Amino acid sequence: MAPIEVKKICCIGAGYVGGPTCAVIALKCPQIQVTIVDLNQARVDAWNSPDYNLPIYEPGLLEVVKEARGRNLFFSTDVDKGIREADLIFVSVNTPTKKSGVGAGFAADLNYVELATRRIAAIATSNKIVVEKSTVPCRTAESMRTILEANSKPGTRFDILSNPEFLAEGTAIDDLFSPDRVLIGSLQTQEGKDACEALASVYSNWVPRERILTVGLWSSELSKLAANAMLAQRISSINALSAICEATGANIDEVAHAVGKDTRMGPKFLRASVGFGGSCFQKDILNLVYLSESLHLPEVAAYWRQVVEMNEYQKRRFSKRVVDTLFNTITGKRIAVLGFAFKADTGDTRESASITLIRDFLSERARVAIYDPKVDEAQIWLDLQEALPTTPLEQIKKSVTIYKSALEACEAAEAVVIATEWKEFRQIDWNVVYDKMSKPAFVFDGRLLVDADSLRKIGFKVTTIGRGERL
């Protein structure tokens, strides 16, 4: 059987992965109709908003949606219609870490994946290629195939593919336009290879064929977890070294630069910080830990678990340094936290280091002023509520204020904590900030963002992560 020609694509899930990925597919493949479906009416309305007030912020996404929406890119809550009409269906739903039951705190919650799969089986009346796009544990595709085959209508066949995303938030559109690789995993049967070729043909509209890698289904699933685990491992490694630098007087920037000059290593992901965040790194490593334990590989599980433990340690260490430096108490003191997103150029706050820092500051009874250029106020309150489940929101609001500018947040503060590496924080008029702060005025740079010497000349007491200066 020859590979089918994909004419209609449906993506279930209009979030951070499904939205940008399928918007770019629509842009690059004007001959293919792409429909992104989601049960969340408010999210779909945002994607369809006349003023393009999109539900997620990603540089370049707005331009992509403006060009393709209404031409061959559509957003809808009619999931069943999308499934029925599509030749190929991306399953791009959330797979958060389980909060209860077997594997709580480690295993991925595959409830949404299963619900989507069962819906496809119930609605489909013709052959479909079903593509697992969400980050999932190894052998999830096998479970999906079992569900589809057990519930399929007579004469309906499903081919399962794994096509993990390797996007970095903040550069997702560039990553999609020019990916290092596109990975497609399939069963190594003729039908599996034909389905694989059908999806490869979609990507080959703009991705060179040599960058489209076709592998076995299980290798594809594990490759995604492995890539994120190894990137996170580099961050935890450099953060571990930053603690040594602070204790010895070494400079982590200089150490990272020297190490990165080794061509076997390279310079990427060697920037010390207050800790990594985002929806993938921690979730995928915990997934790997759970998988290793399930396969009776406790030493492997312990190895990967340490990457996450080092990340948590880095955040605790940084917040403790703030307290220690401010004369061992921050009770009643105003702390300005600049940045709430987990990294610059995104509005995503999942696993953000800022949340942990603010929780720690509030536990010390500090007053916290927050500013972030892209994160909605409602999202900040939601995240703080989740971080402090036993504290009523009204109580949190008595100690936390959200501001519309960095200067407002810093006014009358005893300390400024840089928690996200937004470029605008480099361009703040620090002379004005200093004049409006309580004295002595402290700056804690958790992102190696500002010129510490310049700030000291103004009068600030500066603490930079990974540098052993003594105040």
mmCIF file of C-alpha atoms in Angstrom, residues 233-261 265-267 269-275 310 314 317-318 321 445-450 452 463-469:
data_model
loop_
_atom_site.group_PDB
_atom_site.id
_atom_site.type_symbol
_atom_site.label_atom_id
_atom_site.label_comp_id
_atom_site.label_asym_id
_atom_site.label_seq_id
_atom_site.Cartn_x
_atom_site.Cartn_y
_atom_site.Cartn_z
ATOM 1 C CA GLN A 233 21.462 17.676 33.492
ATOM 2 C CA ARG A 234 23.796 20.300 31.989
ATOM 3 C CA ILE A 235 21.925 23.095 33.785
ATOM 4 C CA SER A 236 22.048 21.248 37.114
ATOM 5 C CA SER A 237 25.744 20.529 36.573
ATOM 6 C CA ILE A 238 26.641 24.185 36.020
ATOM 7 C CA ASN A 239 24.381 25.208 38.922
ATOM 8 C CA ALA A 240 26.168 22.738 41.201
ATOM 9 C CA LEU A 241 29.457 24.346 40.156
ATOM 10 C CA SER A 242 27.984 27.807 40.843
ATOM 11 C CA ALA A 243 27.666 26.849 44.518
ATOM 12 C CA ILE A 244 31.374 25.934 44.582
ATOM 13 C CA CYS A 245 32.208 29.254 42.873
ATOM 14 C CA GLU A 246 30.349 31.226 45.531
ATOM 15 C CA ALA A 247 32.193 29.359 48.291
ATOM 16 C CA THR A 248 35.660 29.781 46.735
ATOM 17 C CA GLY A 249 35.509 33.211 45.066
ATOM 18 C CA ALA A 250 35.582 31.764 41.537
ATOM 19 C CA ASN A 251 33.360 33.208 38.788
ATOM 20 C CA ILE A 252 30.870 30.786 37.184
ATOM 21 C CA ASP A 253 30.788 32.845 33.959
ATOM 22 C CA GLU A 254 34.529 32.355 33.509
ATOM 23 C CA VAL A 255 34.321 28.648 34.376
ATOM 24 C CA ALA A 256 31.427 28.086 31.952
ATOM 25 C CA HIS A 257 33.226 30.003 29.196
ATOM 26 C CA ALA A 258 36.375 27.921 29.640
ATOM 27 C CA VAL A 259 34.442 24.642 29.680
ATOM 28 C CA GLY A 260 32.271 25.647 26.703
ATOM 29 C CA LYS A 261 35.355 26.267 24.547
ATOM 30 C CA MET A 265 31.075 20.179 25.116
ATOM 31 C CA GLY A 266 30.051 23.417 23.398
ATOM 32 C CA PRO A 267 28.730 26.513 25.184
ATOM 33 C CA PHE A 269 23.053 25.256 28.445
ATOM 34 C CA LEU A 270 26.061 26.229 30.559
ATOM 35 C CA ARG A 271 24.560 29.402 32.002
ATOM 36 C CA ALA A 272 24.103 29.276 35.754
ATOM 37 C CA SER A 273 20.776 30.466 37.098
ATOM 38 C CA VAL A 274 18.375 30.244 39.988
ATOM 39 C CA GLY A 275 17.084 26.999 38.423
ATOM 40 C CA MET A 310 19.953 19.761 42.463
ATOM 41 C CA GLN A 314 19.606 25.766 43.782
ATOM 42 C CA ARG A 317 20.015 28.088 48.253
ATOM 43 C CA PHE A 318 19.240 31.335 46.419
ATOM 44 C CA ARG A 321 21.102 33.751 50.442
ATOM 45 C CA ASP A 445 20.882 38.635 40.241
ATOM 46 C CA GLY A 446 19.653 35.075 39.731
ATOM 47 C CA ARG A 447 20.175 35.194 35.957
ATOM 48 C CA LEU A 448 23.647 36.726 35.448
ATOM 49 C CA LEU A 449 21.835 39.577 33.735
ATOM 50 C CA VAL A 450 23.161 42.906 35.051
ATOM 51 C CA ALA A 452 27.353 44.070 38.987
ATOM 52 C CA THR A 463 24.887 39.442 44.972
ATOM 53 C CA THR A 464 25.264 37.488 41.733
ATOM 54 C CA ILE A 465 24.613 33.781 41.452
ATOM 55 C CA GLY A 466 27.850 31.821 40.918
ATOM 56 C CA ARG A 467 30.175 34.604 42.051
ATOM 57 C CA GLY A 468 32.019 34.575 45.349
ATOM 58 C CA GLU A 469 32.051 38.304 46.081
#
